[in-house]
mmCIF file of C-alpha atoms in Angstrom:
data_model
loop_
_atom_site.group_PDB
_atom_site.id
_atom_site.type_symbol
_atom_site.label_atom_id
_atom_site.label_comp_id
_atom_site.label_asym_id
_atom_site.label_seq_id
_atom_site.Cartn_x
_atom_site.Cartn_y
_atom_site.Cartn_z
ATOM 1 C CA MET A 1 129.640 230.466 211.052
ATOM 2 C CA THR A 2 131.223 233.082 213.309
ATOM 3 C CA GLU A 3 131.043 236.847 213.052
ATOM 4 C CA THR A 4 132.898 239.768 214.597
ATOM 5 C CA LEU A 5 130.212 241.925 216.159
ATOM 6 C CA SER A 6 129.686 245.424 217.424
ATOM 7 C CA THR A 7 128.135 246.236 220.780
ATOM 8 C CA PRO A 8 124.334 246.512 220.361
ATOM 9 C CA ALA A 9 122.709 249.863 220.995
ATOM 10 C CA GLY A 10 120.500 250.374 224.005
ATOM 11 C CA THR A 11 122.534 248.211 226.390
ATOM 12 C CA ARG A 12 123.007 250.052 229.654
ATOM 13 C CA ARG A 13 126.006 248.453 231.316
ATOM 14 C CA PRO A 14 129.057 250.166 232.727
ATOM 15 C CA PRO A 15 132.176 248.985 230.851
ATOM 16 C CA GLY A 16 133.874 246.244 232.837
ATOM 17 C CA GLY A 17 131.377 246.565 235.665
ATOM 18 C CA ARG A 18 128.751 244.233 237.117
ATOM 19 C CA LEU A 19 125.062 244.959 237.257
ATOM 20 C CA ALA A 20 124.587 244.469 241.001
ATOM 21 C CA LEU A 21 120.867 243.689 240.720
ATOM 22 C CA LEU A 22 121.610 240.649 238.549
ATOM 23 C CA ASP A 23 123.613 238.982 241.323
ATOM 24 C CA VAL A 24 120.757 239.486 243.792
ATOM 25 C CA LEU A 25 118.261 238.115 241.274
ATOM 26 C CA ARG A 26 120.413 235.076 240.486
ATOM 27 C CA GLY A 27 120.889 234.321 244.158
ATOM 28 C CA THR A 28 117.154 234.609 244.781
ATOM 29 C CA ALA A 29 116.355 232.423 241.773
ATOM 30 C CA VAL A 30 118.790 229.681 242.809
ATOM 31 C CA LEU A 31 117.453 229.525 246.367
ATOM 32 C CA GLY A 32 113.908 229.849 245.034
ATOM 33 C CA THR A 33 114.229 226.776 242.836
ATOM 34 C CA LEU A 34 115.001 224.833 246.015
ATOM 35 C CA MET A 35 111.614 225.937 247.381
ATOM 36 C CA THR A 36 110.157 223.585 244.758
ATOM 37 C CA ASN A 37 112.846 220.908 244.667
ATOM 38 C CA VAL A 38 112.953 220.372 248.422
ATOM 39 C CA TRP A 39 109.523 218.715 248.147
ATOM 40 C CA VAL A 40 110.905 216.406 245.458
ATOM 41 C CA PHE A 41 113.747 215.231 247.673
ATOM 42 C CA THR A 42 111.432 214.598 250.631
ATOM 43 C CA ALA A 43 108.528 212.924 248.788
ATOM 44 C CA PRO A 44 108.089 209.117 248.822
ATOM 45 C CA GLY A 45 109.994 207.844 245.799
ATOM 46 C CA ALA A 46 111.678 211.260 245.404
ATOM 47 C CA GLU A 47 112.166 212.164 241.753
ATOM 48 C CA TRP A 48 110.078 209.313 240.370
ATOM 49 C CA GLY A 49 107.477 209.733 243.078
ATOM 50 C CA ILE A 50 106.549 213.211 241.873
ATOM 51 C CA LEU A 51 106.026 211.889 238.339
ATOM 52 C CA ALA A 52 103.821 209.132 239.739
ATOM 53 C CA GLY A 53 101.610 211.610 241.591
ATOM 54 C CA SER A 54 103.196 211.666 245.041
ATOM 55 C CA GLY A 55 103.580 214.933 246.890
ATOM 56 C CA GLY A 56 100.593 216.847 245.550
ATOM 57 C CA VAL A 57 99.691 220.246 247.018
ATOM 58 C CA PRO A 58 97.517 219.472 250.072
ATOM 59 C CA GLY A 59 95.090 222.406 249.879
ATOM 60 C CA PHE A 60 93.924 224.863 252.522
ATOM 61 C CA THR A 61 91.821 222.731 254.838
ATOM 62 C CA SER A 62 94.312 222.957 257.734
ATOM 63 C CA LEU A 63 97.023 225.274 259.012
ATOM 64 C CA SER A 64 99.822 222.934 257.971
ATOM 65 C CA GLY A 65 98.224 222.224 254.607
ATOM 66 C CA GLY A 66 97.668 225.912 253.943
ATOM 67 C CA ALA A 67 101.252 226.777 254.882
ATOM 68 C CA GLU A 68 102.645 224.108 252.571
ATOM 69 C CA SER A 69 100.332 225.103 249.729
ATOM 70 C CA LEU A 70 101.263 228.790 249.949
ATOM 71 C CA PHE A 71 104.959 227.936 250.178
ATOM 72 C CA ARG A 72 104.817 225.719 247.121
ATOM 73 C CA LEU A 73 102.552 227.919 245.037
ATOM 74 C CA ALA A 74 104.811 230.914 245.649
ATOM 75 C CA ALA A 75 107.712 228.978 244.135
ATOM 76 C CA ASP A 76 106.477 226.326 241.698
ATOM 77 C CA GLY A 77 107.838 227.234 238.274
ATOM 78 C CA LYS A 78 108.299 230.898 239.197
ATOM 79 C CA PHE A 79 111.922 230.891 240.267
ATOM 80 C CA LEU A 80 112.832 228.367 237.587
ATOM 81 C CA SER A 81 111.410 230.771 235.006
ATOM 82 C CA MET A 82 113.326 233.627 236.646
ATOM 83 C CA LEU A 83 116.543 231.628 236.482
ATOM 84 C CA THR A 84 115.864 230.889 232.813
ATOM 85 C CA ILE A 85 115.334 234.580 232.001
ATOM 86 C CA LEU A 86 118.565 235.433 233.811
ATOM 87 C CA PHE A 87 120.448 232.794 231.839
ATOM 88 C CA GLY A 88 119.361 234.585 228.687
ATOM 89 C CA VAL A 89 120.645 237.827 230.211
ATOM 90 C CA GLY A 90 123.968 236.114 230.846
ATOM 91 C CA ILE A 91 124.304 235.117 227.186
ATOM 92 C CA ALA A 92 123.601 238.705 226.120
ATOM 93 C CA ILE A 93 126.293 239.968 228.507
ATOM 94 C CA GLN A 94 128.847 237.509 227.115
ATOM 95 C CA PHE A 95 127.860 238.525 223.579
ATOM 96 C CA ASP A 96 128.545 242.158 224.469
ATOM 97 C CA SER A 97 131.873 241.240 226.058
ATOM 98 C CA ALA A 98 132.953 239.452 222.888
ATOM 99 C CA ALA A 99 131.801 242.421 220.794
ATOM 100 C CA ARG A 100 133.768 244.940 222.889
ATOM 101 C CA ARG A 101 136.923 242.880 222.471
ATOM 102 C CA GLY A 102 136.352 242.305 218.764
ATOM 103 C CA LEU A 103 136.121 238.526 219.202
ATOM 104 C CA PRO A 104 134.132 236.233 216.901
ATOM 105 C CA TRP A 105 130.746 234.966 218.081
ATOM 106 C CA PRO A 106 129.692 232.330 219.041
ATOM 107 C CA GLY A 107 133.385 231.475 219.001
ATOM 108 C CA THR A 108 134.450 229.998 222.316
ATOM 109 C CA TYR A 109 130.908 230.229 223.706
ATOM 110 C CA ARG A 110 130.101 226.937 221.991
ATOM 111 C CA GLY A 111 132.674 225.252 224.208
ATOM 112 C CA ARG A 112 131.170 226.886 227.269
ATOM 113 C CA ALA A 113 127.685 225.609 226.383
ATOM 114 C CA LEU A 114 128.966 222.108 225.650
ATOM 115 C CA PHE A 115 130.835 222.098 228.946
ATOM 116 C CA LEU A 116 127.584 223.087 230.689
ATOM 117 C CA LEU A 117 125.875 220.175 228.949
ATOM 118 C CA ALA A 118 128.552 217.836 230.307
ATOM 119 C CA GLU A 119 128.171 219.320 233.798
ATOM 120 C CA GLY A 120 124.416 218.876 233.615
ATOM 121 C CA THR A 121 124.774 215.269 232.493
ATOM 122 C CA VAL A 122 127.052 214.473 235.425
ATOM 123 C CA HIS A 123 124.661 216.288 237.769
ATOM 124 C CA PHE A 124 121.722 214.284 236.393
ATOM 125 C CA VAL A 125 123.485 210.944 236.732
ATOM 126 C CA LEU A 126 125.135 211.451 240.113
ATOM 127 C CA VAL A 127 122.823 213.839 241.972
ATOM 128 C CA PHE A 128 119.410 214.902 240.711
ATOM 129 C CA ALA A 129 117.192 213.761 237.845
ATOM 130 C CA TRP A 130 115.461 217.139 237.497
ATOM 131 C CA ASP A 131 118.631 218.917 236.433
ATOM 132 C CA VAL A 132 118.122 222.177 234.491
ATOM 133 C CA LEU A 133 121.647 222.584 233.125
ATOM 134 C CA MET A 134 121.267 220.157 230.224
ATOM 135 C CA GLY A 135 118.222 221.947 228.838
ATOM 136 C CA TYR A 136 119.879 225.315 229.337
ATOM 137 C CA ALA A 137 122.982 224.207 227.439
ATOM 138 C CA VAL A 138 121.040 223.058 224.376
ATOM 139 C CA THR A 139 118.885 226.197 224.349
ATOM 140 C CA ALA A 140 121.956 228.387 224.811
ATOM 141 C CA LEU A 141 123.530 227.039 221.623
ATOM 142 C CA LEU A 142 120.467 228.075 219.620
ATOM 143 C CA VAL A 143 120.178 231.475 221.312
ATOM 144 C CA ALA A 144 123.878 232.156 220.771
ATOM 145 C CA TRP A 145 123.317 231.673 217.044
ATOM 146 C CA LEU A 146 120.159 233.813 217.097
ATOM 147 C CA LEU A 147 122.181 236.683 218.563
ATOM 148 C CA THR A 148 123.985 236.892 215.223
ATOM 149 C CA ARG A 149 120.650 237.396 213.458
ATOM 150 C CA SER A 150 118.565 240.547 213.248
ATOM 151 C CA ALA A 151 116.369 241.788 216.087
ATOM 152 C CA ARG A 152 113.348 241.060 213.912
ATOM 153 C CA ALA A 153 114.419 237.431 213.465
ATOM 154 C CA ARG A 154 114.932 237.029 217.226
ATOM 155 C CA ASN A 155 111.549 238.545 218.024
ATOM 156 C CA ARG A 156 109.889 236.252 215.505
ATOM 157 C CA ALA A 157 111.600 233.211 217.013
ATOM 158 C CA MET A 158 110.674 234.358 220.514
ATOM 159 C CA TRP A 159 106.968 234.799 219.830
ATOM 160 C CA TRP A 160 106.663 231.665 217.724
ATOM 161 C CA ALA A 161 108.322 229.656 220.503
ATOM 162 C CA GLY A 162 105.993 231.162 223.115
ATOM 163 C CA GLY A 163 102.896 230.598 221.001
ATOM 164 C CA LEU A 164 103.718 226.979 220.212
ATOM 165 C CA HIS A 165 104.461 226.351 223.874
ATOM 166 C CA LEU A 166 101.040 227.684 224.893
ATOM 167 C CA LEU A 167 99.342 225.509 222.264
ATOM 168 C CA LEU A 168 101.224 222.442 223.510
ATOM 169 C CA MET A 169 100.332 223.097 227.156
ATOM 170 C CA ALA A 170 96.679 223.714 226.239
ATOM 171 C CA GLY A 171 96.590 220.482 224.257
ATOM 172 C CA LEU A 172 98.186 218.442 227.048
ATOM 173 C CA THR A 173 95.812 219.977 229.588
ATOM 174 C CA ALA A 174 92.832 219.109 227.394
ATOM 175 C CA ALA A 175 94.142 215.547 227.164
ATOM 176 C CA LEU A 176 94.415 215.330 230.964
ATOM 177 C CA VAL A 177 90.849 216.539 231.334
ATOM 178 C CA ALA A 178 89.592 214.077 228.721
ATOM 179 C CA LEU A 179 91.466 211.082 230.089
ATOM 180 C CA GLY A 180 91.044 211.922 233.766
ATOM 181 C CA ASN A 181 93.973 212.393 236.162
ATOM 182 C CA GLU A 182 94.450 209.240 238.180
ATOM 183 C CA GLY A 183 97.806 210.155 239.690
ATOM 184 C CA GLY A 184 97.059 213.304 241.652
ATOM 185 C CA GLY A 185 97.597 213.223 245.406
ATOM 186 C CA GLY A 186 98.587 210.411 247.700
ATOM 187 C CA ASP A 187 101.413 207.925 247.328
ATOM 188 C CA GLY A 188 99.463 205.069 245.800
ATOM 189 C CA GLY A 189 100.928 205.571 242.327
ATOM 190 C CA VAL A 190 104.522 205.142 243.512
ATOM 191 C CA PRO A 191 105.821 201.557 243.341
ATOM 192 C CA ARG A 192 106.985 200.302 246.702
ATOM 193 C CA GLU A 193 110.339 199.279 245.321
ATOM 194 C CA VAL A 194 110.989 202.848 244.170
ATOM 195 C CA VAL A 195 110.070 204.240 247.598
ATOM 196 C CA ALA A 196 112.423 201.687 249.169
ATOM 197 C CA LEU A 197 115.184 202.545 246.673
ATOM 198 C CA TYR A 198 115.406 206.151 247.853
ATOM 199 C CA ALA A 199 114.684 205.375 251.489
ATOM 200 C CA HIS A 200 117.112 202.469 251.934
ATOM 201 C CA GLY A 201 118.770 201.650 248.600
ATOM 202 C CA GLY A 202 122.393 202.053 247.646
ATOM 203 C CA TYR A 203 123.849 204.999 245.751
ATOM 204 C CA THR A 204 124.824 202.944 242.692
ATOM 205 C CA ASP A 205 121.293 201.522 242.552
ATOM 206 C CA GLN A 206 119.868 205.045 242.459
ATOM 207 C CA ILE A 207 122.256 205.990 239.650
ATOM 208 C CA ALA A 208 121.241 202.882 237.708
ATOM 209 C CA PHE A 209 117.545 203.753 238.201
ATOM 210 C CA ARG A 210 118.041 207.259 236.809
ATOM 211 C CA LEU A 211 119.871 205.883 233.784
ATOM 212 C CA GLU A 212 117.226 203.231 233.132
ATOM 213 C CA ASN A 213 114.451 205.824 233.274
ATOM 214 C CA ALA A 214 116.339 208.700 231.699
ATOM 215 C CA VAL A 215 113.782 209.284 228.932
ATOM 216 C CA ALA A 216 110.890 209.823 231.350
ATOM 217 C CA LEU A 217 112.972 211.778 233.838
ATOM 218 C CA ARG A 218 114.320 214.085 231.090
ATOM 219 C CA MET A 219 110.932 214.764 229.492
ATOM 220 C CA GLU A 220 110.354 218.199 231.095
ATOM 221 C CA PRO A 221 113.028 220.135 229.149
ATOM 222 C CA VAL A 222 111.849 218.457 225.930
ATOM 223 C CA LEU A 223 108.204 219.420 226.444
ATOM 224 C CA THR A 224 109.109 222.936 227.574
ATOM 225 C CA PHE A 225 111.795 223.701 224.999
ATOM 226 C CA GLY A 226 109.578 226.391 223.497
ATOM 227 C CA LEU A 227 109.258 228.047 226.895
ATOM 228 C CA LEU A 228 113.022 227.860 227.461
ATOM 229 C CA LEU A 229 113.690 229.543 224.128
ATOM 230 C CA PHE A 230 111.058 232.209 224.787
ATOM 231 C CA LEU A 231 112.422 233.045 228.240
ATOM 232 C CA PHE A 232 116.061 233.093 227.081
ATOM 233 C CA LEU A 233 115.179 235.570 224.351
ATOM 234 C CA LEU A 234 113.016 237.546 226.769
ATOM 235 C CA GLY A 235 116.081 237.869 229.001
ATOM 236 C CA VAL A 236 118.102 239.173 226.062
ATOM 237 C CA ARG A 237 115.377 241.669 225.224
ATOM 238 C CA LEU A 238 114.991 242.903 228.803
ATOM 239 C CA TYR A 239 118.735 243.334 229.198
ATOM 240 C CA ARG A 240 119.048 245.336 226.011
ATOM 241 C CA ALA A 241 116.132 247.520 227.042
ATOM 242 C CA GLY A 242 118.032 248.402 230.234
ATOM 243 C CA ALA A 243 115.678 246.575 232.619
ATOM 244 C CA PHE A 244 118.486 245.764 235.068
ATOM 245 C CA GLY A 245 120.180 249.146 235.124
ATOM 246 C CA ALA A 246 120.297 251.430 238.156
ATOM 247 C CA ASP A 247 119.034 254.453 236.223
ATOM 248 C CA ALA A 248 115.516 255.899 236.002
ATOM 249 C CA ALA A 249 114.764 254.004 232.782
ATOM 250 C CA GLY A 250 115.575 250.695 234.463
ATOM 251 C CA ARG A 251 113.362 251.522 237.425
ATOM 252 C CA ARG A 252 110.449 252.377 235.124
ATOM 253 C CA ILE A 253 110.776 249.089 233.261
ATOM 254 C CA ARG A 254 110.915 247.119 236.516
ATOM 255 C CA ALA A 255 107.805 248.903 237.796
ATOM 256 C CA ARG A 256 105.942 247.823 234.655
ATOM 257 C CA MET A 257 107.248 244.280 235.035
ATOM 258 C CA LEU A 258 105.966 244.220 238.612
ATOM 259 C CA GLY A 259 102.523 245.472 237.655
ATOM 260 C CA TRP A 260 101.942 243.349 234.564
ATOM 261 C CA GLY A 261 103.699 240.221 235.839
ATOM 262 C CA LEU A 262 101.898 239.922 239.141
ATOM 263 C CA GLY A 263 98.711 241.549 237.846
ATOM 264 C CA LEU A 264 98.272 238.807 235.254
ATOM 265 C CA GLY A 265 100.279 235.956 236.756
ATOM 266 C CA VAL A 266 98.738 235.777 240.221
ATOM 267 C CA PRO A 267 95.080 235.543 239.006
ATOM 268 C CA LEU A 268 96.072 232.934 236.417
ATOM 269 C CA THR A 269 97.890 230.948 239.108
ATOM 270 C CA ALA A 270 94.753 231.091 241.260
ATOM 271 C CA LEU A 271 92.673 229.811 238.336
ATOM 272 C CA SER A 272 95.092 226.924 237.810
ATOM 273 C CA VAL A 273 94.725 226.024 241.503
ATOM 274 C CA LEU A 274 90.933 225.996 241.169
ATOM 275 C CA ALA A 275 91.299 223.713 238.151
ATOM 276 C CA SER A 276 93.628 221.374 240.070
ATOM 277 C CA PRO A 277 94.885 218.765 239.331
ATOM 278 C CA ASP A 278 94.226 219.272 235.617
ATOM 279 C CA GLY A 279 95.476 222.856 235.757
ATOM 280 C CA PHE A 280 98.977 221.858 236.853
ATOM 281 C CA LEU A 281 100.586 222.384 233.455
ATOM 282 C CA LEU A 282 98.944 225.765 232.957
ATOM 283 C CA GLY A 283 100.032 226.884 236.415
ATOM 284 C CA ARG A 284 103.659 225.755 236.253
ATOM 285 C CA TYR A 285 104.417 226.440 232.604
ATOM 286 C CA CYS A 286 102.099 229.305 231.606
ATOM 287 C CA ALA A 287 101.156 231.413 234.632
ATOM 288 C CA ALA A 288 104.474 230.924 236.462
ATOM 289 C CA PRO A 289 106.616 232.735 233.836
ATOM 290 C CA LEU A 290 104.353 235.786 234.181
ATOM 291 C CA VAL A 291 104.765 235.719 237.946
ATOM 292 C CA ALA A 292 108.537 235.387 237.444
ATOM 293 C CA VAL A 293 108.532 238.639 235.463
ATOM 294 C CA GLY A 294 106.616 240.227 238.353
ATOM 295 C CA TYR A 295 109.089 238.817 240.871
ATOM 296 C CA ILE A 296 111.981 240.402 238.977
ATOM 297 C CA GLY A 297 110.173 243.719 239.075
ATOM 298 C CA LEU A 298 109.342 243.323 242.763
ATOM 299 C CA ILE A 299 112.880 242.379 243.794
ATOM 300 C CA GLY A 300 114.275 245.200 241.689
ATOM 301 C CA THR A 301 111.916 247.673 243.353
ATOM 302 C CA VAL A 302 112.975 246.484 246.801
ATOM 303 C CA VAL A 303 116.680 246.649 245.934
ATOM 304 C CA ASP A 304 116.207 250.179 244.568
ATOM 305 C CA ARG A 305 115.044 251.257 248.022
ATOM 306 C CA VAL A 306 117.885 249.639 249.952
ATOM 307 C CA ARG A 307 120.350 252.259 251.104
ATOM 308 C CA ARG A 308 122.734 249.956 252.918
ATOM 309 C CA GLU A 309 123.465 246.301 252.222
ATOM 310 C CA GLY A 310 122.788 244.024 255.158
ATOM 311 C CA TRP A 311 123.923 240.458 255.660
ATOM 312 C CA PHE A 312 120.850 239.101 253.857
ATOM 313 C CA MET A 313 121.454 240.984 250.624
ATOM 314 C CA LYS A 314 125.170 240.251 250.803
ATOM 315 C CA GLY A 315 124.331 236.573 251.146
ATOM 316 C CA LEU A 316 121.999 236.645 248.128
ATOM 317 C CA THR A 317 124.649 238.481 246.109
ATOM 318 C CA ALA A 318 127.269 235.898 247.052
ATOM 319 C CA VAL A 319 124.989 233.036 245.993
ATOM 320 C CA GLY A 320 124.322 234.878 242.733
ATOM 321 C CA ARG A 321 128.032 235.201 242.038
ATOM 322 C CA THR A 322 128.526 231.464 242.662
ATOM 323 C CA ALA A 323 125.205 230.395 241.131
ATOM 324 C CA LEU A 324 126.381 227.205 239.410
ATOM 325 C CA SER A 325 128.192 225.913 242.488
ATOM 326 C CA ALA A 326 125.307 226.880 244.777
ATOM 327 C CA TYR A 327 122.730 225.190 242.542
ATOM 328 C CA VAL A 328 124.617 221.881 242.524
ATOM 329 C CA LEU A 329 125.561 222.052 246.215
ATOM 330 C CA GLN A 330 122.003 222.666 247.401
ATOM 331 C CA ASN A 331 120.908 219.497 245.620
ATOM 332 C CA VAL A 332 123.816 217.494 247.019
ATOM 333 C CA LEU A 333 122.959 218.645 250.557
ATOM 334 C CA CYS A 334 119.298 217.698 250.144
ATOM 335 C CA VAL A 335 120.262 214.261 248.835
ATOM 336 C CA LEU A 336 122.498 213.653 251.841
ATOM 337 C CA VAL A 337 119.821 214.810 254.287
ATOM 338 C CA SER A 338 116.776 213.187 252.656
ATOM 339 C CA TYR A 339 117.828 209.899 251.018
ATOM 340 C CA GLY A 340 118.828 206.670 252.704
ATOM 341 C CA ILE A 341 122.410 207.032 251.492
ATOM 342 C CA GLY A 342 122.681 209.900 253.987
ATOM 343 C CA LEU A 343 120.566 210.800 257.015
ATOM 344 C CA GLY A 344 117.410 209.387 255.442
ATOM 345 C CA LEU A 345 115.110 211.989 257.011
ATOM 346 C CA ALA A 346 112.490 211.647 254.276
ATOM 347 C CA ALA A 347 111.728 208.085 255.382
ATOM 348 C CA ARG A 348 112.399 208.615 259.089
ATOM 349 C CA LEU A 349 110.157 211.636 259.506
ATOM 350 C CA GLY A 350 107.680 211.017 256.706
ATOM 351 C CA ASP A 351 104.512 212.963 257.427
ATOM 352 C CA SER A 352 105.553 213.530 261.029
ATOM 353 C CA GLY A 353 106.108 217.227 261.453
ATOM 354 C CA ARG A 354 105.439 217.858 257.775
ATOM 355 C CA PRO A 355 105.492 220.437 256.255
ATOM 356 C CA TRP A 356 107.458 222.269 258.936
ATOM 357 C CA TRP A 357 110.609 220.149 258.842
ATOM 358 C CA VAL A 358 110.731 220.327 255.040
ATOM 359 C CA MET A 359 110.430 224.110 255.109
ATOM 360 C CA GLY A 360 113.062 224.141 257.844
ATOM 361 C CA LEU A 361 115.372 222.069 255.659
ATOM 362 C CA TRP A 362 114.996 224.636 252.888
ATOM 363 C CA ALA A 363 115.794 227.494 255.286
ATOM 364 C CA ALA A 364 118.817 225.653 256.701
ATOM 365 C CA VAL A 365 120.279 224.873 253.265
ATOM 366 C CA CYS A 366 119.727 228.478 252.171
ATOM 367 C CA THR A 367 121.537 229.741 255.268
ATOM 368 C CA VAL A 368 124.479 227.407 254.626
ATOM 369 C CA LEU A 369 124.714 228.507 250.999
ATOM 370 C CA MET A 370 124.505 232.219 251.763
ATOM 371 C CA ALA A 371 127.103 232.051 254.521
ATOM 372 C CA GLY A 372 129.354 229.618 252.659
ATOM 373 C CA SER A 373 129.284 231.617 249.421
ATOM 374 C CA ALA A 374 130.118 234.849 251.233
ATOM 375 C CA LEU A 375 133.038 233.222 253.036
ATOM 376 C CA TRP A 376 134.312 231.589 249.845
ATOM 377 C CA LEU A 377 134.309 234.880 247.944
ATOM 378 C CA ARG A 378 136.445 236.524 250.604
ATOM 379 C CA ARG A 379 139.319 234.430 249.323
ATOM 380 C CA PHE A 380 138.383 233.484 245.776
ATOM 381 C CA SER A 381 136.881 235.493 242.933
ATOM 382 C CA LYS A 382 134.694 232.668 241.587
ATOM 383 C CA GLY A 383 132.771 229.701 242.918
ATOM 384 C CA PRO A 384 134.394 226.227 242.879
ATOM 385 C CA LEU A 385 132.611 224.919 239.785
ATOM 386 C CA GLU A 386 132.933 228.278 238.057
ATOM 387 C CA SER A 387 136.695 228.124 238.648
ATOM 388 C CA VAL A 388 136.918 224.575 237.275
ATOM 389 C CA GLN A 389 134.957 225.656 234.216
ATOM 390 C CA SER A 390 137.240 228.661 233.641
ATOM 391 C CA ARG A 391 140.395 226.588 233.969
ATOM 392 C CA ILE A 392 139.217 223.868 231.608
ATOM 393 C CA LEU A 393 138.053 226.413 229.051
ATOM 394 C CA ARG A 394 141.126 228.592 229.775
ATOM 395 C CA ARG A 395 139.054 231.722 230.282
#
């Protein structure tokens, strides 16, 4: 069913304009997800190795271990949650655009979501098993429909989804404690043939492995669907409250987000670390979304105080404006650097120089993306994949 809608009250957005903060936040979120994923690409057995227990956080018993732990804890789940919230904001913006033009909703948005699902499927098969686009596409279809319902119905769906997610994570954590976690730390749980596949195997063999193990590799978005729905709807709610506006009301909301998000999220993250490895689920999927809310508030507060854009903020903005292309490209670059089908640095360097070379890889890829996106946008108005999407959907 489609409906012609009116613009919702309370949305603070200049007609036809962009909310500049959103581009900075998207750019930060995209590069922040790589802070987590870079350890996946460089772990023995890569994507499967993490599931088998490879690449655990080393702790704080040494300088290198402490640096890696802080780096990973600052990112794990936080920027992914931020990106998810911002995706919900994006749906709300497109809803408003359709309403201003008197167009039916969901209307053509269904095609956009289905196209994203196709993009995510290709990304999963050809590049990276931990793709987020597929889960986003499915959630977006539900949220698009919920936007045609009342605010009360959306709030009910949001809190039910969040509550059920917390119950599921608590239950899974209790099961881990009861059964004992035999996979945490070390590389012993990763089959040698899988380690060899990513270190020396062929590209088609890696594709075949992802397809053969698609159910296990795609389990995260299934188990966290409640969280995805909650964060999408939270993004809608924050946008409509004016949380991303440049006015005084927006600044007040972001200050509260900073205080509550970090005030609750950081202590809960610390508790999950103390409960490690059984606290992993609570840290990544319960505490991290709170920290993500705090990060949005923190970044917004910093941006509010910037009087003149420097190259760094321009780079983040450019990545934010080409977010889909940047997300896929950063994974392609890490595959080519880390796996045996490219430079094979994950096997060549191994623990030698770790974690410094891995953190350096993240910084190098971020620099390439920021510079490349800025240069691209000097000539084109959209990123490469965004342009392909627009042409196919004729938008």
